[in-house]
């Protein structure tokens, strides 16, 4: 296992982190706890969850209760988040998380998902920082952190606005250009960077032929290549992988255990290719998924991804039909009023409305072709 300093805190954490948002089956209490414990036994020390990830905190708490017995010799660190902003709400969420996680303090407590500079100002005005600081003074929170899906420059301003110990942001071989400025700023200021979605929401392993250029050795998979690119980056503290099962854990461990430093010239070549081609895909984060007209926007943008990756317009309709079952009903594409709500929420700042038109064209052609056969 590799370990890196967590910003300026004096702590050292594993470069591979466990993301607790993708348990294969949250109802399987023992299975979830066994996965967390297997991560700990393999040397992972950074564990991330959130109050809003279903039963994730409770499931991880089952493992932490056991892991606490060896914590003095083998430390581990707990990260969780709250979207609340007022003193009462933040305290309630913190106490709920502590109880579920079965720990005395949250090591890295995040102001969760700052989507816009305006939203940040609103939360500050409600007293979110004072609420966090009070919990820290009481010993319930060790370090105050933030998670954000804003553009790199906006996150850099957020880091300038408050001395967060670390920032959690989406960063991968697919979208790094989008957040480069934030990583530079965090590094300059001695703040930790935890990179979520390091495999682009699964798209990187699903398209090994398109992402083949992240491989630096003939014997490595694109998953290993994409993760090693982050391990190699001095600005990235933790690559946070949302692990579902033991098989995925073994793949992620192979990436970290077989890591060797990558030559700077090789990194420069990869970044050039990546920047040109892959900074505009939907990562499936779901933050746009509250369309007032009922459009399943993340699914539709996933369909667009297929076209972006294959170059074939018909792949959009195929994806909607065979993967999502949305082709003839349930997509509400004609109901879009172009209100822009989804674009404002989009963590990748994608031009969703114009992409929806492309998806609609693909669907229209597919339906017409199917009707012609009848
Ligand atoms: S722009 Fe269209 S898809 Fe987006 S939220 Fe508005 S109605 Fe829904
Ligand atoms: S369209 Fe944007 S907000 Fe919606 S799922 Fe994709 S990346 Fe996330």
mmCIF file of C-alpha atoms in Angstrom, residues 24-365:
data_model
loop_
_atom_site.group_PDB
_atom_site.id
_atom_site.type_symbol
_atom_site.label_atom_id
_atom_site.label_comp_id
_atom_site.label_asym_id
_atom_site.label_seq_id
_atom_site.Cartn_x
_atom_site.Cartn_y
_atom_site.Cartn_z
ATOM 1 C CA UNK A 24 -23.305 -4.447 -3.886
ATOM 2 C CA UNK A 25 -26.107 -5.192 -1.431
ATOM 3 C CA UNK A 26 -26.641 -2.852 1.522
ATOM 4 C CA UNK A 27 -29.033 -5.389 3.076
ATOM 5 C CA UNK A 28 -26.160 -7.854 3.461
ATOM 6 C CA UNK A 29 -24.859 -6.544 6.807
ATOM 7 C CA UNK A 30 -22.104 -9.138 7.200
ATOM 8 C CA UNK A 31 -21.028 -8.912 3.554
ATOM 9 C CA UNK A 32 -20.675 -5.113 3.722
ATOM 10 C CA UNK A 33 -18.737 -5.272 6.983
ATOM 11 C CA UNK A 34 -16.488 -8.029 5.598
ATOM 12 C CA UNK A 35 -15.623 -5.850 2.591
ATOM 13 C CA UNK A 36 -14.686 -2.902 4.822
ATOM 14 C CA UNK A 37 -12.591 -5.135 7.066
ATOM 15 C CA UNK A 38 -10.856 -6.699 4.044
ATOM 16 C CA UNK A 39 -9.908 -3.179 2.927
ATOM 17 C CA UNK A 40 -8.486 -2.440 6.380
ATOM 18 C CA UNK A 41 -6.544 -5.696 6.432
ATOM 19 C CA UNK A 42 -5.110 -4.830 3.007
ATOM 20 C CA UNK A 43 -3.756 -1.529 4.378
ATOM 21 C CA UNK A 44 -6.490 0.914 3.330
ATOM 22 C CA UNK A 45 -6.870 3.556 6.036
ATOM 23 C CA UNK A 46 -9.163 6.146 4.400
ATOM 24 C CA UNK A 47 -12.892 5.312 4.557
ATOM 25 C CA UNK A 48 -15.460 7.665 3.047
ATOM 26 C CA UNK A 49 -19.229 7.667 3.346
ATOM 27 C CA UNK A 50 -22.106 10.148 3.763
ATOM 28 C CA UNK A 51 -25.251 10.513 5.773
ATOM 29 C CA UNK A 52 -27.190 10.292 2.513
ATOM 30 C CA UNK A 53 -25.715 7.021 1.170
ATOM 31 C CA UNK A 54 -28.565 4.810 2.333
ATOM 32 C CA UNK A 55 -27.352 2.395 5.019
ATOM 33 C CA UNK A 56 -23.676 2.891 4.182
ATOM 34 C CA UNK A 57 -22.740 4.572 7.474
ATOM 35 C CA UNK A 58 -24.444 1.855 9.518
ATOM 36 C CA UNK A 59 -22.824 -0.929 7.502
ATOM 37 C CA UNK A 60 -19.393 0.635 7.849
ATOM 38 C CA UNK A 61 -20.028 1.156 11.552
ATOM 39 C CA UNK A 62 -20.396 -2.603 12.026
ATOM 40 C CA UNK A 63 -16.861 -3.014 10.670
ATOM 41 C CA UNK A 64 -15.451 -0.003 12.538
ATOM 42 C CA UNK A 65 -16.675 -1.396 15.845
ATOM 43 C CA UNK A 66 -14.409 -4.392 15.313
ATOM 44 C CA UNK A 67 -11.582 -2.396 13.724
ATOM 45 C CA UNK A 68 -11.459 -0.091 16.776
ATOM 46 C CA UNK A 69 -9.819 -2.920 18.742
ATOM 47 C CA UNK A 70 -6.650 -2.586 16.652
ATOM 48 C CA UNK A 71 -6.908 1.115 15.868
ATOM 49 C CA UNK A 72 -4.041 2.148 18.178
ATOM 50 C CA UNK A 73 -1.608 -0.062 16.262
ATOM 51 C CA UNK A 74 -3.246 0.227 12.827
ATOM 52 C CA UNK A 75 -4.966 3.587 12.489
ATOM 53 C CA UNK A 76 -7.880 4.227 10.149
ATOM 54 C CA UNK A 77 -9.689 7.447 9.301
ATOM 55 C CA UNK A 78 -13.396 8.079 8.864
ATOM 56 C CA UNK A 79 -14.730 10.661 6.424
ATOM 57 C CA UNK A 80 -18.383 11.588 6.114
ATOM 58 C CA UNK A 81 -20.459 14.579 5.006
ATOM 59 C CA UNK A 82 -23.479 16.707 5.676
ATOM 60 C CA UNK A 83 -25.475 18.880 3.347
ATOM 61 C CA UNK A 84 -26.942 20.798 6.318
ATOM 62 C CA UNK A 85 -25.917 24.366 7.052
ATOM 63 C CA UNK A 86 -27.535 25.574 10.283
ATOM 64 C CA UNK A 87 -26.028 24.837 13.698
ATOM 65 C CA UNK A 88 -28.921 22.617 14.800
ATOM 66 C CA UNK A 89 -29.071 20.631 11.564
ATOM 67 C CA UNK A 90 -25.307 20.121 11.344
ATOM 68 C CA UNK A 91 -25.181 18.920 14.962
ATOM 69 C CA UNK A 92 -28.104 16.551 14.412
ATOM 70 C CA UNK A 93 -26.440 15.080 11.298
ATOM 71 C CA UNK A 94 -23.072 14.787 13.012
ATOM 72 C CA UNK A 95 -24.553 13.000 16.005
ATOM 73 C CA UNK A 96 -26.497 10.661 13.705
ATOM 74 C CA UNK A 97 -23.349 9.844 11.737
ATOM 75 C CA UNK A 98 -21.283 9.243 14.895
ATOM 76 C CA UNK A 99 -23.892 6.844 16.219
ATOM 77 C CA UNK A 100 -24.175 4.962 12.948
ATOM 78 C CA UNK A 101 -20.423 4.827 12.403
ATOM 79 C CA UNK A 102 -19.803 3.740 16.008
ATOM 80 C CA UNK A 103 -16.847 6.105 16.459
ATOM 81 C CA UNK A 104 -16.196 8.923 18.953
ATOM 82 C CA UNK A 105 -15.183 11.492 16.338
ATOM 83 C CA UNK A 106 -15.322 12.041 12.592
ATOM 84 C CA UNK A 107 -11.781 12.474 11.293
ATOM 85 C CA UNK A 108 -12.702 14.355 8.120
ATOM 86 C CA UNK A 109 -16.132 16.014 8.214
ATOM 87 C CA UNK A 110 -17.169 17.515 4.889
ATOM 88 C CA UNK A 111 -19.376 20.422 3.983
ATOM 89 C CA UNK A 112 -21.048 18.294 1.350
ATOM 90 C CA UNK A 113 -21.447 19.003 -2.338
ATOM 91 C CA UNK A 114 -20.977 22.714 -2.871
ATOM 92 C CA UNK A 115 -22.394 23.085 -6.368
ATOM 93 C CA UNK A 116 -22.069 26.821 -7.041
ATOM 94 C CA UNK A 117 -20.366 29.864 -5.515
ATOM 95 C CA UNK A 118 -23.855 31.192 -4.667
ATOM 96 C CA UNK A 119 -24.726 27.981 -2.826
ATOM 97 C CA UNK A 120 -21.481 28.343 -0.851
ATOM 98 C CA UNK A 121 -22.342 31.919 0.123
ATOM 99 C CA UNK A 122 -25.811 30.775 1.212
ATOM 100 C CA UNK A 123 -24.434 28.037 3.422
ATOM 101 C CA UNK A 124 -21.886 30.362 4.937
ATOM 102 C CA UNK A 125 -24.626 32.879 5.679
ATOM 103 C CA UNK A 126 -26.529 30.154 7.540
ATOM 104 C CA UNK A 127 -23.483 29.604 9.751
ATOM 105 C CA UNK A 128 -22.164 26.293 8.432
ATOM 106 C CA UNK A 129 -18.546 27.086 9.290
ATOM 107 C CA UNK A 130 -19.317 28.132 12.864
ATOM 108 C CA UNK A 131 -21.390 24.957 13.266
ATOM 109 C CA UNK A 132 -18.487 22.792 12.092
ATOM 110 C CA UNK A 133 -15.973 24.709 14.224
ATOM 111 C CA UNK A 134 -18.102 24.209 17.329
ATOM 112 C CA UNK A 135 -18.182 20.459 16.738
ATOM 113 C CA UNK A 136 -14.441 20.531 16.204
ATOM 114 C CA UNK A 137 -13.916 22.418 19.462
ATOM 115 C CA UNK A 138 -15.954 19.736 21.239
ATOM 116 C CA UNK A 139 -13.788 16.991 19.740
ATOM 117 C CA UNK A 140 -16.578 15.445 17.668
ATOM 118 C CA UNK A 141 -14.923 16.471 14.402
ATOM 119 C CA UNK A 142 -11.169 16.402 13.860
ATOM 120 C CA UNK A 143 -10.721 18.144 10.509
ATOM 121 C CA UNK A 144 -13.069 20.367 8.511
ATOM 122 C CA UNK A 145 -13.179 19.535 4.807
ATOM 123 C CA UNK A 146 -15.328 20.319 1.794
ATOM 124 C CA UNK A 147 -16.640 18.441 -1.208
ATOM 125 C CA UNK A 148 -17.465 20.201 -4.416
ATOM 126 C CA UNK A 149 -18.390 19.631 -8.032
ATOM 127 C CA UNK A 150 -17.613 23.148 -9.182
ATOM 128 C CA UNK A 151 -15.121 24.031 -11.868
ATOM 129 C CA UNK A 152 -11.450 24.041 -10.899
ATOM 130 C CA UNK A 153 -11.127 27.804 -10.587
ATOM 131 C CA UNK A 154 -14.256 28.039 -8.434
ATOM 132 C CA UNK A 155 -12.957 25.338 -6.100
ATOM 133 C CA UNK A 156 -9.639 27.198 -5.937
ATOM 134 C CA UNK A 157 -11.596 30.253 -4.695
ATOM 135 C CA UNK A 158 -13.383 28.077 -2.138
ATOM 136 C CA UNK A 159 -10.007 26.919 -0.804
ATOM 137 C CA UNK A 160 -8.837 30.521 -0.635
ATOM 138 C CA UNK A 161 -11.992 31.454 1.294
ATOM 139 C CA UNK A 162 -11.503 29.029 4.202
ATOM 140 C CA UNK A 163 -8.598 26.864 5.444
ATOM 141 C CA UNK A 164 -10.293 23.520 4.773
ATOM 142 C CA UNK A 165 -7.933 20.664 5.626
ATOM 143 C CA UNK A 166 -8.870 18.884 2.423
ATOM 144 C CA UNK A 167 -11.176 18.883 -0.558
ATOM 145 C CA UNK A 168 -13.104 16.013 -2.108
ATOM 146 C CA UNK A 169 -13.667 16.417 -5.836
ATOM 147 C CA UNK A 170 -14.338 14.349 -8.943
ATOM 148 C CA UNK A 171 -11.089 13.768 -10.788
ATOM 149 C CA UNK A 172 -10.109 11.088 -13.237
ATOM 150 C CA UNK A 173 -8.345 10.386 -16.491
ATOM 151 C CA UNK A 174 -11.626 11.441 -18.120
ATOM 152 C CA UNK A 175 -12.219 14.883 -16.691
ATOM 153 C CA UNK A 176 -8.970 16.134 -15.209
ATOM 154 C CA UNK A 177 -8.847 19.243 -17.380
ATOM 155 C CA UNK A 178 -12.047 20.396 -15.694
ATOM 156 C CA UNK A 179 -10.489 20.570 -12.199
ATOM 157 C CA UNK A 180 -6.791 21.137 -12.798
ATOM 158 C CA UNK A 181 -6.806 24.619 -11.236
ATOM 159 C CA UNK A 182 -8.258 23.235 -7.987
ATOM 160 C CA UNK A 183 -5.505 20.642 -7.646
ATOM 161 C CA UNK A 184 -2.806 23.232 -8.255
ATOM 162 C CA UNK A 185 -4.312 25.544 -5.651
ATOM 163 C CA UNK A 186 -4.790 22.786 -3.067
ATOM 164 C CA UNK A 187 -1.198 21.681 -3.514
ATOM 165 C CA UNK A 188 0.092 25.238 -3.245
ATOM 166 C CA UNK A 189 -1.864 25.751 -0.022
ATOM 167 C CA UNK A 190 -0.964 22.393 1.545
ATOM 168 C CA UNK A 191 -4.513 21.022 1.424
ATOM 169 C CA UNK A 192 -5.324 17.385 0.790
ATOM 170 C CA UNK A 193 -7.149 16.316 -2.365
ATOM 171 C CA UNK A 194 -9.342 13.233 -2.337
ATOM 172 C CA UNK A 195 -10.294 12.265 -5.875
ATOM 173 C CA UNK A 196 -13.707 10.620 -6.169
ATOM 174 C CA UNK A 197 -14.892 8.890 -9.336
ATOM 175 C CA UNK A 198 -11.307 8.018 -10.359
ATOM 176 C CA UNK A 199 -12.657 5.542 -12.929
ATOM 177 C CA UNK A 200 -15.118 7.990 -14.479
ATOM 178 C CA UNK A 201 -18.183 6.305 -13.016
ATOM 179 C CA UNK A 202 -17.144 2.951 -14.565
ATOM 180 C CA UNK A 203 -16.766 4.275 -18.104
ATOM 181 C CA UNK A 204 -12.990 3.848 -18.164
ATOM 182 C CA UNK A 205 -12.983 0.077 -17.504
ATOM 183 C CA UNK A 206 -16.004 -0.335 -19.788
ATOM 184 C CA UNK A 207 -14.086 1.158 -22.749
ATOM 185 C CA UNK A 208 -10.563 -0.266 -22.550
ATOM 186 C CA UNK A 209 -9.952 0.359 -26.247
ATOM 187 C CA UNK A 210 -10.699 4.089 -25.986
ATOM 188 C CA UNK A 211 -8.831 4.577 -22.736
ATOM 189 C CA UNK A 212 -5.899 2.362 -23.667
ATOM 190 C CA UNK A 213 -3.534 5.304 -23.629
ATOM 191 C CA UNK A 214 -3.660 5.511 -19.808
ATOM 192 C CA UNK A 215 -1.683 2.276 -19.753
ATOM 193 C CA UNK A 216 2.022 2.857 -19.241
ATOM 194 C CA UNK A 217 3.012 -0.813 -19.222
ATOM 195 C CA UNK A 218 1.955 -3.620 -21.534
ATOM 196 C CA UNK A 219 0.848 -5.796 -18.608
ATOM 197 C CA UNK A 220 -1.564 -3.348 -16.978
ATOM 198 C CA UNK A 221 -5.311 -2.902 -17.407
ATOM 199 C CA UNK A 222 -6.915 0.491 -18.074
ATOM 200 C CA UNK A 223 -8.286 0.394 -14.509
ATOM 201 C CA UNK A 224 -4.760 0.022 -13.174
ATOM 202 C CA UNK A 225 -3.462 2.691 -15.552
ATOM 203 C CA UNK A 226 -6.176 5.190 -14.595
ATOM 204 C CA UNK A 227 -5.615 4.663 -10.853
ATOM 205 C CA UNK A 228 -1.833 4.740 -11.140
ATOM 206 C CA UNK A 229 -2.055 8.076 -12.909
ATOM 207 C CA UNK A 230 -3.628 9.436 -9.710
ATOM 208 C CA UNK A 231 -1.232 7.623 -7.359
ATOM 209 C CA UNK A 232 1.575 9.203 -9.348
ATOM 210 C CA UNK A 233 0.172 12.731 -8.986
ATOM 211 C CA UNK A 234 1.767 14.502 -6.009
ATOM 212 C CA UNK A 235 -1.274 16.784 -5.762
ATOM 213 C CA UNK A 236 -3.695 13.862 -5.228
ATOM 214 C CA UNK A 237 -3.731 12.427 -1.713
ATOM 215 C CA UNK A 238 -6.314 9.662 -2.079
ATOM 216 C CA UNK A 239 -7.932 7.988 -5.087
ATOM 217 C CA UNK A 240 -11.340 7.125 -3.677
ATOM 218 C CA UNK A 241 -12.791 4.022 -5.303
ATOM 219 C CA UNK A 242 -16.434 3.098 -4.717
ATOM 220 C CA UNK A 243 -15.925 -0.625 -4.167
ATOM 221 C CA UNK A 244 -18.871 -2.983 -4.475
ATOM 222 C CA UNK A 245 -17.316 -6.352 -3.811
ATOM 223 C CA UNK A 246 -14.147 -8.306 -3.073
ATOM 224 C CA UNK A 247 -13.298 -8.707 -6.775
ATOM 225 C CA UNK A 248 -13.194 -4.944 -7.274
ATOM 226 C CA UNK A 249 -11.095 -4.622 -4.136
ATOM 227 C CA UNK A 250 -8.543 -7.065 -5.547
ATOM 228 C CA UNK A 251 -8.390 -5.094 -8.836
ATOM 229 C CA UNK A 252 -7.836 -1.825 -6.996
ATOM 230 C CA UNK A 253 -5.194 -3.439 -4.774
ATOM 231 C CA UNK A 254 -3.369 -4.770 -7.837
ATOM 232 C CA UNK A 255 -3.211 -1.190 -9.127
ATOM 233 C CA UNK A 256 -1.713 0.177 -5.936
ATOM 234 C CA UNK A 257 0.544 -2.739 -5.110
ATOM 235 C CA UNK A 258 2.051 -2.829 -8.611
ATOM 236 C CA UNK A 259 2.524 0.932 -8.763
ATOM 237 C CA UNK A 260 5.806 2.294 -10.059
ATOM 238 C CA UNK A 261 6.488 6.014 -10.596
ATOM 239 C CA UNK A 262 5.559 7.160 -14.099
ATOM 240 C CA UNK A 263 8.055 9.246 -16.060
ATOM 241 C CA UNK A 264 6.987 12.910 -16.425
ATOM 242 C CA UNK A 265 7.272 12.747 -20.240
ATOM 243 C CA UNK A 266 4.863 9.800 -20.307
ATOM 244 C CA UNK A 267 2.376 11.674 -18.117
ATOM 245 C CA UNK A 268 2.606 14.724 -20.406
ATOM 246 C CA UNK A 269 1.813 12.592 -23.470
ATOM 247 C CA UNK A 270 -1.201 11.029 -21.751
ATOM 248 C CA UNK A 271 -2.533 14.348 -20.561
ATOM 249 C CA UNK A 272 -2.323 15.772 -24.022
ATOM 250 C CA UNK A 273 -4.389 12.935 -25.473
ATOM 251 C CA UNK A 274 -6.855 12.957 -22.614
ATOM 252 C CA UNK A 275 -7.378 16.685 -22.664
ATOM 253 C CA UNK A 276 -8.184 16.585 -26.347
ATOM 254 C CA UNK A 277 -10.725 13.812 -26.140
ATOM 255 C CA UNK A 278 -12.282 13.047 -22.811
ATOM 256 C CA UNK A 279 -13.131 16.033 -20.685
ATOM 257 C CA UNK A 280 -16.779 16.213 -21.572
ATOM 258 C CA UNK A 281 -18.424 12.966 -20.563
ATOM 259 C CA UNK A 282 -21.203 12.428 -18.046
ATOM 260 C CA UNK A 283 -19.880 10.627 -14.980
ATOM 261 C CA UNK A 284 -23.333 9.536 -13.823
ATOM 262 C CA UNK A 285 -23.120 11.414 -10.539
ATOM 263 C CA UNK A 286 -26.895 12.008 -10.608
ATOM 264 C CA UNK A 287 -26.949 15.583 -9.355
ATOM 265 C CA UNK A 288 -29.100 16.636 -12.314
ATOM 266 C CA UNK A 289 -31.724 14.020 -11.551
ATOM 267 C CA UNK A 290 -34.622 16.238 -10.481
ATOM 268 C CA UNK A 291 -36.038 17.426 -13.787
ATOM 269 C CA UNK A 292 -39.411 19.117 -13.208
ATOM 270 C CA UNK A 293 -40.666 17.498 -16.434
ATOM 271 C CA UNK A 294 -39.622 14.029 -15.362
ATOM 272 C CA UNK A 295 -36.783 13.508 -17.846
ATOM 273 C CA UNK A 296 -34.330 10.863 -16.567
ATOM 274 C CA UNK A 297 -31.405 13.155 -17.367
ATOM 275 C CA UNK A 298 -28.490 10.996 -16.074
ATOM 276 C CA UNK A 299 -29.722 8.029 -18.125
ATOM 277 C CA UNK A 300 -30.127 10.181 -21.207
ATOM 278 C CA UNK A 301 -26.632 11.638 -20.757
ATOM 279 C CA UNK A 302 -25.288 8.135 -20.292
ATOM 280 C CA UNK A 303 -26.865 7.341 -23.668
ATOM 281 C CA UNK A 304 -25.077 10.364 -25.115
ATOM 282 C CA UNK A 305 -21.795 9.079 -23.645
ATOM 283 C CA UNK A 306 -22.104 5.983 -25.811
ATOM 284 C CA UNK A 307 -22.208 8.202 -28.901
ATOM 285 C CA UNK A 308 -19.324 10.314 -27.592
ATOM 286 C CA UNK A 309 -17.262 7.167 -27.113
ATOM 287 C CA UNK A 310 -18.242 5.287 -30.275
ATOM 288 C CA UNK A 311 -18.980 8.146 -32.702
ATOM 289 C CA UNK A 312 -22.155 6.336 -33.820
ATOM 290 C CA UNK A 313 -25.392 8.350 -33.317
ATOM 291 C CA UNK A 314 -27.488 5.172 -33.346
ATOM 292 C CA UNK A 315 -25.710 4.044 -30.162
ATOM 293 C CA UNK A 316 -27.727 6.586 -28.156
ATOM 294 C CA UNK A 317 -31.064 4.937 -29.002
ATOM 295 C CA UNK A 318 -29.552 1.473 -28.565
ATOM 296 C CA UNK A 319 -28.348 2.348 -25.090
ATOM 297 C CA UNK A 320 -31.746 3.739 -24.137
ATOM 298 C CA UNK A 321 -33.486 0.657 -25.436
ATOM 299 C CA UNK A 322 -31.297 -2.216 -24.323
ATOM 300 C CA UNK A 323 -29.677 -0.766 -21.221
ATOM 301 C CA UNK A 324 -32.302 1.561 -19.791
ATOM 302 C CA UNK A 325 -35.515 0.342 -21.423
ATOM 303 C CA UNK A 326 -36.528 3.910 -22.244
ATOM 304 C CA UNK A 327 -36.921 3.926 -25.990
ATOM 305 C CA UNK A 328 -40.694 3.889 -26.439
ATOM 306 C CA UNK A 329 -41.766 5.276 -23.110
ATOM 307 C CA UNK A 330 -40.439 6.819 -19.965
ATOM 308 C CA UNK A 331 -37.885 9.189 -21.463
ATOM 309 C CA UNK A 332 -40.157 12.292 -21.689
ATOM 310 C CA UNK A 333 -37.748 13.816 -24.197
ATOM 311 C CA UNK A 334 -40.467 15.894 -25.862
ATOM 312 C CA UNK A 335 -41.424 17.457 -22.522
ATOM 313 C CA UNK A 336 -38.148 19.326 -22.008
ATOM 314 C CA UNK A 337 -38.830 23.041 -21.628
ATOM 315 C CA UNK A 338 -35.145 23.991 -21.779
ATOM 316 C CA UNK A 339 -35.490 25.505 -18.290
ATOM 317 C CA UNK A 340 -31.781 24.881 -17.659
ATOM 318 C CA UNK A 341 -32.166 23.434 -14.143
ATOM 319 C CA UNK A 342 -30.229 20.298 -15.059
ATOM 320 C CA UNK A 343 -27.362 22.269 -16.615
ATOM 321 C CA UNK A 344 -27.039 24.436 -13.510
ATOM 322 C CA UNK A 345 -26.831 21.300 -11.354
ATOM 323 C CA UNK A 346 -24.469 19.400 -13.652
ATOM 324 C CA UNK A 347 -21.180 18.620 -11.954
ATOM 325 C CA UNK A 348 -19.434 18.395 -15.332
ATOM 326 C CA UNK A 349 -21.059 21.582 -16.688
ATOM 327 C CA UNK A 350 -22.266 19.642 -19.725
ATOM 328 C CA UNK A 351 -24.439 21.261 -22.436
ATOM 329 C CA UNK A 352 -27.304 18.926 -21.539
ATOM 330 C CA UNK A 353 -30.038 20.728 -23.472
ATOM 331 C CA UNK A 354 -28.224 20.525 -26.810
ATOM 332 C CA UNK A 355 -27.231 16.927 -26.111
ATOM 333 C CA UNK A 356 -30.858 16.082 -25.416
ATOM 334 C CA UNK A 357 -31.672 17.277 -28.936
ATOM 335 C CA UNK A 358 -29.115 14.813 -30.332
ATOM 336 C CA UNK A 359 -30.570 12.030 -28.216
ATOM 337 C CA UNK A 360 -34.075 12.960 -29.396
ATOM 338 C CA UNK A 361 -32.941 12.800 -33.061
ATOM 339 C CA UNK A 362 -31.436 9.377 -32.510
ATOM 340 C CA UNK A 363 -34.613 8.144 -30.821
ATOM 341 C CA UNK A 364 -36.802 9.587 -33.611
ATOM 342 C CA UNK A 365 -34.795 7.730 -36.248
#
